[in-house]
Amino acid sequence: MDTAAFRRGVRDVAPLLLGIIPFGLVAGIATVNTGLGLPAAVGLSVVVFAGASQLAALELLGQNAPLTVVVATAVVINLRLLMYSASIAPYFRDFTSRWKAVLAYVLTDQAYALSVASYRSDRETDRKWYYLGVAVTLWAVWQVTTIAGALLGTGVPDAWGLEFAIPLVFLAILVPAIEDAATGIAAVVGGVVAVVGAGLPLNLGLLVASGVGITAGVLTESVTGGTDGD
């Protein structure tokens, strides 16, 4: 184990935890408010380990959407992880299949971004242990905060109106992610379709909005050539 690389990963991700902690608390509270108990909250957090899709799934579960719709929506939201995996895979080419599986499980937006930036700027970095320093720290903080949120949620009065927490968190995630025309179009189109499709049967509005928004963003990027952010 390269402890220096691991510690460096922990140090680099530390500032980002200020945003992860409230996000995890909201996810835990939302799990309990949806009607799931603490074991389900822990299981969802450990097995899924993807904040945006967890919140979307909880929102749909709270609306009694069919399980197939819940799963499909979570998959669509997490499609970006396929791109992250393809991008970071060359750096992990020499690792064993077991290690690749571990690294894939803890892959997140932050772990990908920090690790790729480090690999490109410092070729001497121990890739595995730096990545684990970032990713395991995020994983641990997420588990602790979602559990804390689930415990807290059992004592939060309904009058506090925490049903608004999930939309607010999604807005907090969305705004910084809008960086160019493609992401802007995806956000606007997805938002409009979600509102218009709120009454679709089987609560398919969110799933349809996700698909249409992603498609609109991809088409926009193909037209602009991805030059807006240059």
CSV table of C-alpha atoms in Angstrom, one decimal:
chain,number,residue,atom,x,y,z
A,1,MET,CA,0.0,0.0,0.0
A,2,ASP,CA,1.3,3.5,-0.9
A,3,THR,CA,0.2,5.4,2.1
A,4,ALA,CA,1.5,8.7,0.8
A,5,ALA,CA,-0.7,8.4,-2.4
A,6,PHE,CA,-3.7,7.4,-0.3
A,7,ARG,CA,-3.3,10.3,2.1
A,8,ARG,CA,-2.9,12.7,-0.8
A,9,GLY,CA,-6.2,11.4,-2.2
A,10,VAL,CA,-7.9,11.9,1.1
A,11,ARG,CA,-6.5,15.4,1.3
A,12,ASP,CA,-7.6,16.4,-2.2
A,13,VAL,CA,-11.1,15.2,-1.7
A,14,ALA,CA,-11.5,16.8,1.8
A,15,PRO,CA,-12.9,20.2,0.5
A,16,LEU,CA,-15.6,18.4,-1.5
A,17,LEU,CA,-17.0,16.7,1.6
A,18,LEU,CA,-18.6,20.0,2.6
A,19,GLY,CA,-21.1,19.3,-0.2
A,20,ILE,CA,-21.4,15.6,0.3
A,21,ILE,CA,-22.4,15.7,4.0
A,22,PRO,CA,-25.7,17.7,3.6
A,23,PHE,CA,-26.4,15.7,0.4
A,24,GLY,CA,-26.0,12.4,2.4
A,25,LEU,CA,-28.2,13.7,5.3
A,26,VAL,CA,-31.0,14.6,2.9
A,27,ALA,CA,-30.8,11.2,1.2
A,28,GLY,CA,-31.0,9.4,4.6
A,29,ILE,CA,-34.0,11.6,5.7
A,30,ALA,CA,-35.7,11.1,2.4
A,31,THR,CA,-35.3,7.3,2.7
A,32,VAL,CA,-37.2,7.2,6.0
A,33,ASN,CA,-39.8,9.7,4.9
A,34,THR,CA,-40.5,7.5,1.9
A,35,GLY,CA,-41.6,4.8,4.4
A,36,LEU,CA,-38.4,2.6,4.3
A,37,GLY,CA,-36.7,1.6,7.6
A,38,LEU,CA,-33.1,2.0,8.7
A,39,PRO,CA,-32.0,-1.4,7.3
A,40,ALA,CA,-33.4,-0.4,3.9
A,41,ALA,CA,-31.8,3.0,4.0
A,42,VAL,CA,-28.4,1.4,4.8
A,43,GLY,CA,-28.9,-1.2,2.0
A,44,LEU,CA,-29.9,1.3,-0.6
A,45,SER,CA,-26.9,3.5,0.3
A,46,VAL,CA,-24.4,0.6,0.2
A,47,VAL,CA,-25.7,-1.2,-2.9
A,48,VAL,CA,-26.6,1.8,-5.1
A,49,PHE,CA,-24.1,4.3,-3.8
A,50,ALA,CA,-25.1,7.0,-6.3
A,51,GLY,CA,-26.6,10.1,-4.7
A,52,ALA,CA,-28.6,11.5,-7.7
A,53,SER,CA,-30.1,8.1,-8.6
A,54,GLN,CA,-30.9,7.3,-5.0
A,55,LEU,CA,-32.9,10.5,-4.6
A,56,ALA,CA,-34.7,10.0,-7.9
A,57,ALA,CA,-35.6,6.4,-6.9
A,58,LEU,CA,-36.8,7.6,-3.5
A,59,GLU,CA,-38.9,10.3,-5.1
A,60,LEU,CA,-40.6,7.7,-7.4
A,61,LEU,CA,-41.0,5.2,-4.6
A,62,GLY,CA,-42.8,7.9,-2.6
A,63,GLN,CA,-45.2,8.3,-5.5
A,64,ASN,CA,-45.8,4.5,-5.7
A,65,ALA,CA,-44.2,4.2,-9.1
A,66,PRO,CA,-43.7,0.6,-10.4
A,67,LEU,CA,-40.3,-0.9,-9.5
A,68,THR,CA,-39.4,-1.2,-13.2
A,69,VAL,CA,-39.8,2.5,-13.7
A,70,VAL,CA,-37.7,3.2,-10.5
A,71,VAL,CA,-34.9,1.0,-11.7
A,72,ALA,CA,-35.0,2.3,-15.3
A,73,THR,CA,-34.8,5.9,-14.1
A,74,ALA,CA,-31.8,5.2,-11.8
A,75,VAL,CA,-30.0,3.5,-14.7
A,76,VAL,CA,-30.6,6.4,-17.1
A,77,ILE,CA,-29.3,8.9,-14.5
A,78,ASN,CA,-26.2,6.8,-14.0
A,79,LEU,CA,-25.4,6.3,-17.7
A,80,ARG,CA,-22.6,8.9,-17.2
A,81,LEU,CA,-20.7,6.4,-15.2
A,82,LEU,CA,-20.2,4.4,-18.4
A,83,MET,CA,-18.4,7.3,-19.9
A,84,TYR,CA,-16.3,7.8,-16.8
A,85,SER,CA,-15.4,4.1,-16.8
A,86,ALA,CA,-14.3,4.1,-20.5
A,87,SER,CA,-12.2,7.2,-19.9
A,88,ILE,CA,-10.4,6.0,-16.8
A,89,ALA,CA,-10.0,2.4,-17.9
A,90,PRO,CA,-6.7,2.9,-19.6
A,91,TYR,CA,-5.1,4.0,-16.3
A,92,PHE,CA,-6.3,0.8,-14.6
A,93,ARG,CA,-5.4,-1.6,-17.5
A,94,ASP,CA,-2.7,-3.4,-15.5
A,95,PHE,CA,-4.8,-4.1,-12.4
A,96,THR,CA,-6.4,-7.5,-11.7
A,97,SER,CA,-10.0,-8.1,-12.4
A,98,ARG,CA,-10.7,-8.1,-8.6
A,99,TRP,CA,-9.2,-4.7,-8.1
A,100,LYS,CA,-11.0,-3.3,-11.2
A,101,ALA,CA,-14.3,-4.5,-9.7
A,102,VAL,CA,-13.5,-2.7,-6.4
A,103,LEU,CA,-12.5,0.5,-8.2
A,104,ALA,CA,-15.7,0.3,-10.3
A,105,TYR,CA,-17.9,0.0,-7.3
A,106,VAL,CA,-16.6,3.2,-5.7
A,107,LEU,CA,-16.6,5.2,-8.9
A,108,THR,CA,-18.2,8.6,-8.5
A,109,ASP,CA,-18.1,12.0,-10.3
A,110,GLN,CA,-15.6,13.4,-7.8
A,111,ALA,CA,-13.4,10.3,-7.7
A,112,TYR,CA,-13.2,10.3,-11.5
A,113,ALA,CA,-12.5,14.0,-11.8
A,114,LEU,CA,-9.8,14.2,-9.2
A,115,SER,CA,-8.1,11.0,-10.2
A,116,VAL,CA,-7.9,11.7,-13.9
A,117,ALA,CA,-6.6,15.2,-13.2
A,118,SER,CA,-4.0,13.8,-10.9
A,119,TYR,CA,-2.9,11.1,-13.4
A,120,ARG,CA,-2.5,13.7,-16.1
A,121,SER,CA,-0.5,16.1,-14.1
A,122,ASP,CA,1.7,13.6,-12.1
A,123,ARG,CA,2.7,10.4,-13.9
A,124,GLU,CA,4.5,9.1,-10.8
A,125,THR,CA,1.2,9.0,-8.8
A,126,ASP,CA,0.3,5.5,-7.5
A,127,ARG,CA,-2.9,5.4,-9.4
A,128,LYS,CA,-4.7,2.7,-7.4
A,129,TRP,CA,-4.0,4.1,-3.9
A,130,TYR,CA,-4.6,7.7,-4.9
A,131,TYR,CA,-7.9,6.7,-6.4
A,132,LEU,CA,-8.8,4.7,-3.3
A,133,GLY,CA,-7.9,7.6,-1.0
A,134,VAL,CA,-10.4,9.8,-2.8
A,135,ALA,CA,-13.1,7.2,-3.5
A,136,VAL,CA,-13.1,5.3,-0.1
A,137,THR,CA,-13.3,8.6,1.7
A,138,LEU,CA,-16.3,9.6,-0.3
A,139,TRP,CA,-17.9,6.2,0.3
A,140,ALA,CA,-17.3,6.3,4.0
A,141,VAL,CA,-18.7,9.8,4.5
A,142,TRP,CA,-21.7,9.0,2.3
A,143,GLN,CA,-22.6,5.9,4.4
A,144,VAL,CA,-22.2,7.7,7.7
A,145,THR,CA,-24.2,10.7,6.6
A,146,THR,CA,-27.1,8.7,5.1
A,147,ILE,CA,-27.3,6.6,8.2
A,148,ALA,CA,-27.3,9.8,10.3
A,149,GLY,CA,-30.0,11.3,8.1
A,150,ALA,CA,-32.1,8.1,8.4
A,151,LEU,CA,-31.8,8.3,12.2
A,152,LEU,CA,-32.6,12.0,12.2
A,153,GLY,CA,-35.5,11.6,9.8
A,154,THR,CA,-37.5,9.5,12.3
A,155,GLY,CA,-37.7,12.5,14.6
A,156,VAL,CA,-38.3,15.2,12.1
A,157,PRO,CA,-41.9,16.6,12.3
A,158,ASP,CA,-44.0,16.5,9.1
A,159,ALA,CA,-44.6,20.2,9.6
A,160,TRP,CA,-41.1,20.9,8.6
A,161,GLY,CA,-42.0,20.1,5.0
A,162,LEU,CA,-38.9,18.1,4.1
A,163,GLU,CA,-40.6,16.8,1.0
A,164,PHE,CA,-39.0,19.8,-0.6
A,165,ALA,CA,-35.5,18.6,0.3
A,166,ILE,CA,-35.1,16.3,-2.7
A,167,PRO,CA,-36.0,18.9,-5.4
A,168,LEU,CA,-33.7,21.5,-3.7
A,169,VAL,CA,-30.8,19.1,-3.6
A,170,PHE,CA,-31.3,18.3,-7.3
A,171,LEU,CA,-31.2,22.0,-8.1
A,172,ALA,CA,-28.0,22.3,-6.1
A,173,ILE,CA,-26.5,19.5,-8.2
A,174,LEU,CA,-27.9,20.8,-11.5
A,175,VAL,CA,-26.8,24.5,-11.5
A,176,PRO,CA,-23.0,23.9,-11.2
A,177,ALA,CA,-23.3,21.2,-13.9
A,178,ILE,CA,-24.5,23.6,-16.5
A,179,GLU,CA,-21.3,24.6,-18.2
A,180,ASP,CA,-22.1,25.0,-21.9
A,181,ALA,CA,-25.0,25.0,-24.5
A,182,ALA,CA,-25.3,21.2,-24.4
A,183,THR,CA,-25.8,20.9,-20.6
A,184,GLY,CA,-28.0,24.0,-20.6
A,185,ILE,CA,-30.3,22.6,-23.3
A,186,ALA,CA,-30.3,19.2,-21.5
A,187,ALA,CA,-31.4,20.9,-18.2
A,188,VAL,CA,-34.1,23.1,-19.8
A,189,VAL,CA,-35.6,20.4,-22.0
A,190,GLY,CA,-35.4,17.8,-19.2
A,191,GLY,CA,-37.1,20.2,-16.8
A,192,VAL,CA,-39.9,21.2,-19.1
A,193,VAL,CA,-40.6,17.6,-20.1
A,194,ALA,CA,-40.6,16.6,-16.4
A,195,VAL,CA,-43.2,19.3,-15.6
A,196,VAL,CA,-45.4,18.5,-18.6
A,197,GLY,CA,-45.1,14.8,-18.1
A,198,ALA,CA,-45.9,14.9,-14.3
A,199,GLY,CA,-49.2,13.3,-14.9
A,200,LEU,CA,-48.0,10.4,-17.2
A,201,PRO,CA,-49.2,6.9,-16.2
A,202,LEU,CA,-46.9,4.8,-14.0
A,203,ASN,CA,-45.0,8.0,-12.9
A,204,LEU,CA,-43.0,7.8,-16.1
A,205,GLY,CA,-42.5,11.6,-16.3
A,206,LEU,CA,-39.1,11.6,-14.7
A,207,LEU,CA,-37.8,8.7,-16.8
A,208,VAL,CA,-39.1,10.2,-20.0
A,209,ALA,CA,-37.7,13.6,-19.0
A,210,SER,CA,-34.2,12.1,-18.3
A,211,GLY,CA,-34.1,10.4,-21.7
A,212,VAL,CA,-35.3,13.4,-23.6
A,213,GLY,CA,-33.0,15.8,-21.8
A,214,ILE,CA,-29.9,13.6,-22.4
A,215,THR,CA,-30.9,13.2,-26.1
A,216,ALA,CA,-31.3,17.0,-26.5
A,217,GLY,CA,-27.9,17.6,-24.8
A,218,VAL,CA,-26.1,15.0,-27.0
A,219,LEU,CA,-27.7,16.5,-30.2
A,220,THR,CA,-26.7,20.0,-29.2
A,221,GLU,CA,-23.2,18.9,-28.5
A,222,SER,CA,-23.0,17.2,-31.9
A,223,VAL,CA,-24.2,20.4,-33.6
A,224,THR,CA,-21.9,22.7,-31.7
A,225,GLY,CA,-18.9,20.4,-31.7
A,226,GLY,CA,-18.4,20.7,-28.0
A,227,THR,CA,-16.7,24.0,-28.4
A,228,ASP,CA,-18.8,26.1,-26.1
A,229,GLY,CA,-16.6,25.4,-23.1
A,230,ASP,CA,-13.3,26.0,-24.9
